[in-house]
Every structure is written in structure tokens, then in C-alpha cells.
């Protein structure tokens, strides 16, 4: 269920959001996940990635870094589940930051809509930087592999788009340099402490010497002490063992609630100097003014888009990049999206 928000425009720094019911959070503990990567930066670019929560958390704000100390404009969206299959579907996402002008630093919490990620759930992030400054990120790695993690969150390598919602996704692994400021809500780091379990037998052993020596109540006390740990241990383990009906199914048997995906080899720009959002041009003339763009069938696209293995290897602007699909094989539709 989506929460309704009221948008208030700020004269100085973009949009401030008020009137939102704050997500419930028991035993909150503030923490940060720092994706400490570096390498490249870009302008008029979207970066998409997934984050998995190991405990209930609320994302309160994010840190954004540019390659200079001047102001730049960003927008941020989020959605439940993975981003794959929704790279151009704006209606599937919820905007949490709208055309915010800022310098390098943490977004004020008053300008960021907080959202909750439940334990075991995956949440997608979409950051669109329109410039004029370049936003910092890294390239390389493997799409879907881990780029940062702690006891509460796991952040995965995502992808980039050369532009906004109408731009086609380029599945060359990218990872934004950022910090996720959040609150851990279930007190999970403290709940599994073994202290109470070791203390429970001690009070049960103390009643045995209470001048009841003739009754020798030692056997009666030992029975409950052994039962207490054995009953609690299975209850914590039971929820973690959830059987996935799609695991190891062949493509032929991967049906109904499951979807089958195969590995892809993408033709991508050979270097950042050849990267460009060709989809921003509607006419043929402005499209062909950029050497990396072409205009087939009345649409401006990058020259590396859609090339097969042989033609990609021969093209001076392009390189064949092997992308590991995190949904390779048979997986639940709820995890990897419908067949495309």
C-alpha cells in the first residue's frame, strides 16, 4: 500500500515533503551503509540498483557525491522488488526526491521521503542526475554481485541509462558512490544474544539446594532446562527454511509462478568517451550530429545498441561485454519479474 504525500515547493532548494505518516519502527537504531567506490563520473545519467534488507529497516536519506563543489540537480525513485524489467516504467516507481538542487553531501531528511524495507525483501533504487555537475560512480564488476554490505543491508551492482525514463538501459555494471542512512527497526542485532538462554538454567538450579535435599529435585529441574533451549531453537530456524519451488527447474518445467532467464551478452560503448544518451534526440539532424548516434527507422539510438557479436567486435566504438544475469535459470516471478 502506497502512502500519500503532500508536496510543498521550496524557493531555495527544490521540493519538501510533509504530511506523510512515518513508517512504524520498533527499537530504532540509526546506522549507515557506505558504498565506498570510485572511478568515474557522468552527467545526464540514471543509475539503477537493488538493495536487500537482512532486518526491518527504514531508509531516511542518502548521500550523493559530485566531482566538484558546485550545485547539481537529482531526482530519486524507489520500488519494491528488483529493477530489472521496470527500467522505463515510471508508473511502477515512487518518487522520494524531486528535482533537488544540492552540492555533494547528505540530502536533508526534510527533503527525502522515508520508506521501509521489510526483512528479506528487495528494494530498487533509481537516481537520475541531470547535472550540470558529474555524479560519481564506478564501472566494472558484475551486475547483481555485491558492492557493499553490513549486518542489515546488501547493495548490489546495478546498471546505467544515458538519460531519463525514455532512455534504454545499458547493462554495463555500475555502482553509485553513496551512503544509505537508515534505522534498524526490529532490534535484530540485540535479540539473538545468548545471555538470557544461559541465565534461564541458573535460576532453575538454585531452587534445588533450597533445603530440599531429601527430595533431590535435581532430575525435575534438569528436564525443563533441556526443554527450554530445544523448543526455541527450531522456532527461529523454521522461518529461514523457505522452499523455493523454482530452484533447479529446467526451462521446460519453469512455468506458472516461475520464469526462466538466460545469460546475455551486451554490445556496449568501448569507453566513457563513447557513452551518450542518443534517445534524447527526436529529429534526424541533431541525432547525426553526434558520431556515436544513428537514426534507423525514425528513432535515434546509440551505434552499439542491438549489434550482434561479430559486428560489435568489429565496431570502433563498441565492445562486447559479458553480463551475469542475477535471474539466470529458473526463479520466482515475484523476484525476477514477468517474462519479457
Coordinates of C-alpha atoms in Angstrom, one line a residue:
X1 CA 0.0 0.0 0.0
X2 CA 1.4 3.4 -1.0
X3 CA 1.5 6.3 1.3
X4 CA 0.1 9.6 0.1
X5 CA 2.2 12.7 0.5
X6 CA 1.7 16.4 0.1
X7 CA 4.3 18.3 -1.9
X8 CA 5.5 21.7 -0.8
X9 CA 7.7 23.7 -3.1
X10 CA 10.7 25.4 -1.6
X11 CA 12.1 28.5 -3.2
X12 CA 15.7 27.7 -2.4
X13 CA 16.3 24.0 -2.7
X14 CA 13.6 22.1 -4.5
X15 CA 10.7 20.1 -3.1
X16 CA 10.0 19.4 0.6
X17 CA 7.6 16.7 1.6
X18 CA 5.3 16.9 4.6
X19 CA 2.2 15.3 5.8
X20 CA 3.5 11.7 5.4
X21 CA 2.7 9.2 8.1
X22 CA 6.1 7.9 9.3
X23 CA 6.7 4.2 8.9
X24 CA 6.4 2.2 12.1
X25 CA 9.8 1.4 13.7
X26 CA 10.3 -0.5 17.0
X27 CA 13.6 -0.3 18.9
X28 CA 15.1 2.0 16.2
X29 CA 18.9 2.1 15.8
X30 CA 20.5 4.5 13.4
X31 CA 23.2 3.3 11.1
X32 CA 24.8 3.8 7.6
X33 CA 25.7 1.6 4.7
X34 CA 28.6 3.3 2.8
X35 CA 29.2 2.1 -0.8
X36 CA 32.8 3.3 -0.9
X37 CA 33.5 3.0 -4.7
X38 CA 35.2 5.5 -7.1
X39 CA 36.5 5.6 -10.6
X40 CA 34.3 7.6 -13.0
X41 CA 31.6 10.2 -13.1
X42 CA 28.9 11.2 -15.6
X43 CA 26.2 13.7 -16.4
X44 CA 22.6 13.4 -17.5
X45 CA 22.7 9.8 -16.3
X46 CA 20.4 7.4 -14.5
X47 CA 21.8 4.7 -12.1
X48 CA 19.6 1.7 -11.0
X49 CA 20.4 -1.0 -8.4
X50 CA 18.9 -3.3 -5.9
X51 CA 19.2 -3.5 -2.1
X52 CA 18.2 -6.4 0.1
X53 CA 17.3 -6.0 3.8
X54 CA 18.5 -8.5 6.3
X55 CA 16.4 -6.9 9.0
X56 CA 13.5 -4.4 9.0
X57 CA 14.9 -1.0 8.2
X58 CA 13.7 2.5 7.2
X59 CA 15.7 4.4 4.7
X60 CA 15.8 8.0 6.0
X61 CA 18.0 9.7 3.4
X62 CA 21.0 9.3 1.1
X63 CA 24.5 10.8 0.5
X64 CA 25.2 12.0 -3.1
X65 CA 28.6 12.9 -4.4
X66 CA 29.6 15.0 -7.4
X67 CA 33.0 15.6 -8.9
X68 CA 33.1 19.3 -7.8
X69 CA 31.7 21.6 -5.1
X70 CA 29.1 23.2 -7.3
X71 CA 25.3 22.6 -7.2
X72 CA 23.6 20.0 -9.4
X73 CA 20.1 18.5 -9.8
X74 CA 19.0 15.0 -8.9
X75 CA 15.7 13.0 -8.6
X76 CA 15.3 9.7 -6.9
X77 CA 12.7 6.9 -7.1
X78 CA 12.2 3.6 -5.4
X79 CA 10.1 0.5 -5.8
X80 CA 9.5 -2.9 -4.1
X81 CA 11.3 -5.8 -5.8
X82 CA 14.1 -5.8 -8.4
X83 CA 14.6 -3.0 -11.0
X84 CA 15.0 -5.4 -13.9
X85 CA 12.1 -5.2 -16.3
X86 CA 11.0 -1.8 -14.9
X87 CA 13.8 0.4 -16.2
X88 CA 11.5 2.5 -18.4
X89 CA 8.2 2.1 -16.4
X90 CA 7.9 5.2 -14.3
X91 CA 4.5 4.3 -13.1
X92 CA 5.9 1.3 -11.2
X93 CA 8.2 3.6 -9.1
X94 CA 7.6 6.0 -6.2
X95 CA 9.4 9.3 -6.2
X96 CA 11.2 10.2 -3.0
X97 CA 13.3 13.2 -4.2
X98 CA 12.1 15.6 -6.9
X99 CA 14.4 17.8 -8.9
X100 CA 16.5 18.6 -5.9
X101 CA 19.4 21.1 -6.3
X102 CA 22.2 20.4 -4.0
X103 CA 26.0 20.1 -3.6
X104 CA 27.9 17.0 -2.5
X105 CA 26.6 15.7 0.8
X106 CA 23.7 14.1 2.6
X107 CA 20.2 15.0 1.4
X108 CA 18.3 16.8 4.3
X109 CA 15.7 14.4 5.8
X110 CA 13.0 17.0 5.3
X111 CA 13.5 16.7 1.5
X112 CA 13.6 12.9 1.4
X113 CA 10.5 10.7 1.8
X114 CA 11.5 7.8 4.1
X115 CA 10.4 4.3 3.2
X116 CA 10.5 0.9 4.9
X117 CA 12.2 -2.3 3.6
X118 CA 11.0 -5.4 5.4
X119 CA 13.3 -8.2 6.4
X120 CA 14.2 -10.4 3.5
X121 CA 12.7 -8.0 0.9
X122 CA 14.5 -6.5 -2.1
X123 CA 14.1 -2.8 -2.9
X124 CA 15.1 -1.0 -6.1
X125 CA 16.7 2.5 -6.3
X126 CA 16.7 4.8 -9.3
X127 CA 18.9 8.0 -9.2
X128 CA 18.7 10.4 -12.1
X129 CA 21.4 13.2 -12.2
X130 CA 20.6 16.0 -14.7
X131 CA 23.8 18.0 -14.0
X132 CA 25.4 20.3 -14.6
X133 CA 28.0 18.5 -12.4
X134 CA 29.1 14.9 -12.9
X135 CA 27.8 12.3 -10.3
X136 CA 30.4 9.8 -9.0
X137 CA 30.1 6.1 -9.5
X138 CA 32.2 3.1 -10.5
X139 CA 32.1 0.9 -13.6
X140 CA 33.1 -2.8 -13.9
X141 CA 32.2 -5.5 -11.5
X142 CA 29.3 -7.9 -12.3
X143 CA 25.7 -6.9 -12.5
X144 CA 23.9 -8.4 -9.5
X145 CA 27.1 -9.0 -7.5
X146 CA 27.6 -7.4 -4.0
X147 CA 29.2 -4.0 -3.9
X148 CA 28.6 -3.1 -0.2
X149 CA 27.1 -4.9 2.8
X150 CA 26.8 -4.9 6.6
X151 CA 24.7 -6.7 9.2
X152 CA 21.4 -5.1 7.9
X153 CA 21.7 -4.3 4.2
X154 CA 23.2 -5.8 1.0
X155 CA 23.8 -3.5 -2.0
X156 CA 24.3 -5.0 -5.5
X157 CA 25.9 -3.7 -8.7
X158 CA 23.3 -2.2 -11.0
X159 CA 23.2 -0.6 -14.4
X160 CA 23.1 2.8 -16.0
X161 CA 21.0 4.7 -18.6
X162 CA 22.2 7.6 -20.7
X163 CA 19.2 9.8 -19.8
X164 CA 15.9 9.7 -18.0
X165 CA 12.9 7.4 -18.2
X166 CA 12.7 7.2 -22.0
X167 CA 16.4 6.1 -22.3
X168 CA 17.2 2.5 -23.0
X169 CA 19.0 0.6 -20.2
X170 CA 22.7 -0.3 -20.8
X171 CA 23.5 -3.4 -18.9
X172 CA 27.1 -2.5 -18.2
X173 CA 27.7 -2.9 -14.4
X174 CA 27.6 0.4 -12.5
X175 CA 27.6 1.3 -8.8
X176 CA 26.8 4.7 -7.3
X177 CA 29.1 6.1 -4.7
X178 CA 26.6 6.8 -1.9
X179 CA 25.6 6.3 1.7
X180 CA 22.2 4.9 2.8
X181 CA 21.3 6.4 6.2
X182 CA 18.7 4.2 7.8
X183 CA 17.1 3.0 11.1
X184 CA 17.1 -0.7 12.0
X185 CA 13.6 -1.4 13.4
X186 CA 13.5 -4.9 14.7
X187 CA 16.4 -4.7 17.1
X188 CA 17.7 -7.8 15.4
X189 CA 21.4 -7.3 16.3
X190 CA 20.5 -7.5 20.0
X191 CA 17.7 -10.0 20.1
X192 CA 19.7 -13.2 19.3
X193 CA 22.1 -12.5 22.3
X194 CA 22.7 -15.8 24.1
X195 CA 22.7 -14.1 27.5
X196 CA 19.1 -14.9 28.5
X197 CA 19.4 -18.5 27.5
X198 CA 22.4 -19.2 29.7
X199 CA 20.7 -17.3 32.6
X200 CA 17.5 -19.4 32.5
X201 CA 19.1 -22.6 33.7
X202 CA 20.9 -20.9 36.6
X203 CA 17.7 -19.8 38.5
X204 CA 16.3 -23.3 38.0
X205 CA 19.4 -24.9 39.6
X206 CA 19.3 -22.6 42.6
X207 CA 15.9 -23.9 43.8
X208 CA 17.3 -27.5 44.1
X209 CA 19.6 -26.6 47.0
X210 CA 16.9 -24.7 48.9
X211 CA 16.9 -27.1 51.9
X212 CA 15.0 -29.6 49.8
X213 CA 18.0 -32.1 49.9
X214 CA 15.8 -35.2 50.7
X215 CA 13.6 -34.6 47.6
X216 CA 16.6 -34.5 45.3
X217 CA 14.7 -32.4 42.8
X218 CA 17.8 -32.3 40.5
X219 CA 16.1 -34.6 38.0
X220 CA 13.0 -32.5 37.9
X221 CA 14.9 -29.3 37.2
X222 CA 17.1 -30.8 34.5
X223 CA 14.1 -31.8 32.4
X224 CA 12.8 -28.2 31.9
X225 CA 16.3 -26.8 31.4
X226 CA 16.9 -29.1 28.4
X227 CA 13.4 -28.4 27.0
X228 CA 13.7 -24.6 27.1
X229 CA 16.6 -24.3 24.5
X230 CA 15.3 -27.1 22.3
X231 CA 11.9 -25.5 21.8
X232 CA 13.3 -22.0 21.0
X233 CA 15.9 -23.1 18.5
X234 CA 13.6 -24.7 15.9
X235 CA 11.2 -21.8 16.0
X236 CA 14.0 -19.4 14.9
X237 CA 15.2 -21.8 12.2
X238 CA 11.9 -22.7 10.7
X239 CA 11.1 -19.4 9.0
X240 CA 14.5 -19.2 7.4
X241 CA 14.0 -22.5 5.5
X242 CA 11.5 -21.4 2.8
X243 CA 11.4 -23.9 -0.1
X244 CA 11.7 -22.2 -3.5
X245 CA 9.5 -24.1 -6.0
X246 CA 11.5 -22.8 -8.9
X247 CA 15.0 -23.9 -7.8
X248 CA 16.9 -26.1 -10.3
X249 CA 13.9 -26.4 -12.7
X250 CA 14.7 -26.8 -16.4
X251 CA 13.4 -24.2 -18.9
X252 CA 10.7 -26.7 -20.0
X253 CA 9.3 -27.1 -16.4
X254 CA 9.8 -23.5 -15.4
X255 CA 6.1 -22.3 -15.6
X256 CA 3.2 -20.8 -13.6
X257 CA 4.8 -18.9 -10.7
X258 CA 8.3 -19.3 -12.2
X259 CA 10.1 -17.6 -15.0
X260 CA 13.3 -18.7 -16.9
X261 CA 16.0 -16.3 -17.9
X262 CA 19.2 -16.9 -19.8
X263 CA 22.6 -15.2 -19.9
X264 CA 23.0 -12.1 -22.2
X265 CA 26.0 -10.7 -24.0
X266 CA 25.6 -6.9 -24.4
X267 CA 27.2 -4.7 -27.0
X268 CA 28.3 -1.6 -25.1
X269 CA 30.4 1.6 -25.6
X270 CA 34.1 0.9 -25.5
X271 CA 34.8 3.7 -23.1
X272 CA 33.1 6.5 -21.3
X273 CA 34.0 8.9 -24.1
X274 CA 31.7 7.0 -26.4
X275 CA 28.8 7.0 -24.0
X276 CA 25.9 9.2 -24.9
X277 CA 22.1 9.5 -24.5
X278 CA 21.1 9.3 -28.2
X279 CA 17.4 8.8 -27.2
X280 CA 17.1 12.4 -26.2
X281 CA 17.1 13.5 -29.9
X282 CA 13.8 13.4 -31.8
X283 CA 15.0 14.6 -35.2
X284 CA 17.5 13.1 -37.6
X285 CA 19.7 16.2 -37.9
X286 CA 20.5 16.6 -34.2
X287 CA 20.9 12.9 -33.8
X288 CA 23.5 12.5 -36.5
X289 CA 25.5 15.5 -35.2
X290 CA 26.9 13.1 -32.6
X291 CA 29.3 10.5 -34.1
X292 CA 28.1 7.7 -31.7
X293 CA 24.4 8.0 -32.7
X294 CA 22.4 6.7 -35.7
X295 CA 18.8 7.2 -36.9
X296 CA 17.3 4.0 -38.2
X297 CA 13.5 3.5 -38.6
X298 CA 12.8 7.1 -37.4
X299 CA 14.5 6.7 -34.0
X300 CA 17.8 8.0 -32.6
X301 CA 19.8 5.2 -31.0
X302 CA 23.4 4.5 -30.0
X303 CA 25.5 2.8 -32.6
X304 CA 26.3 -0.1 -30.2
X305 CA 22.7 -0.9 -29.5
X306 CA 21.5 -4.2 -30.8
X307 CA 24.7 -5.3 -32.6
X308 CA 25.4 -9.0 -32.7
X309 CA 28.7 -10.5 -31.6
X310 CA 30.5 -10.2 -34.9
X311 CA 29.5 -6.6 -35.7
X312 CA 30.1 -5.5 -32.1
X313 CA 33.7 -6.8 -32.1
X314 CA 34.5 -5.0 -35.4
X315 CA 33.0 -1.6 -34.5
X316 CA 35.4 1.0 -33.4
X317 CA 33.0 2.5 -30.7
X318 CA 31.9 -0.8 -29.2
X319 CA 33.0 -3.7 -27.1
X320 CA 31.3 -7.0 -26.3
X321 CA 30.6 -7.2 -22.5
X322 CA 29.5 -10.4 -20.8
X323 CA 26.8 -9.6 -18.2
X324 CA 25.9 -12.1 -15.5
X325 CA 22.2 -12.1 -15.1
X326 CA 21.2 -12.4 -11.4
X327 CA 18.0 -14.1 -12.6
X328 CA 19.8 -16.7 -14.8
X329 CA 17.9 -20.0 -14.6
X330 CA 14.5 -20.6 -13.1
X331 CA 13.3 -18.1 -10.5
X332 CA 10.0 -16.9 -8.9
X333 CA 8.2 -14.3 -11.0
X334 CA 7.8 -12.1 -7.9
X335 CA 11.6 -12.0 -7.6
X336 CA 12.7 -11.6 -11.2
X337 CA 9.6 -10.1 -12.9
X338 CA 7.5 -11.4 -15.8
X339 CA 8.9 -12.9 -19.0
X340 CA 9.9 -10.2 -21.4

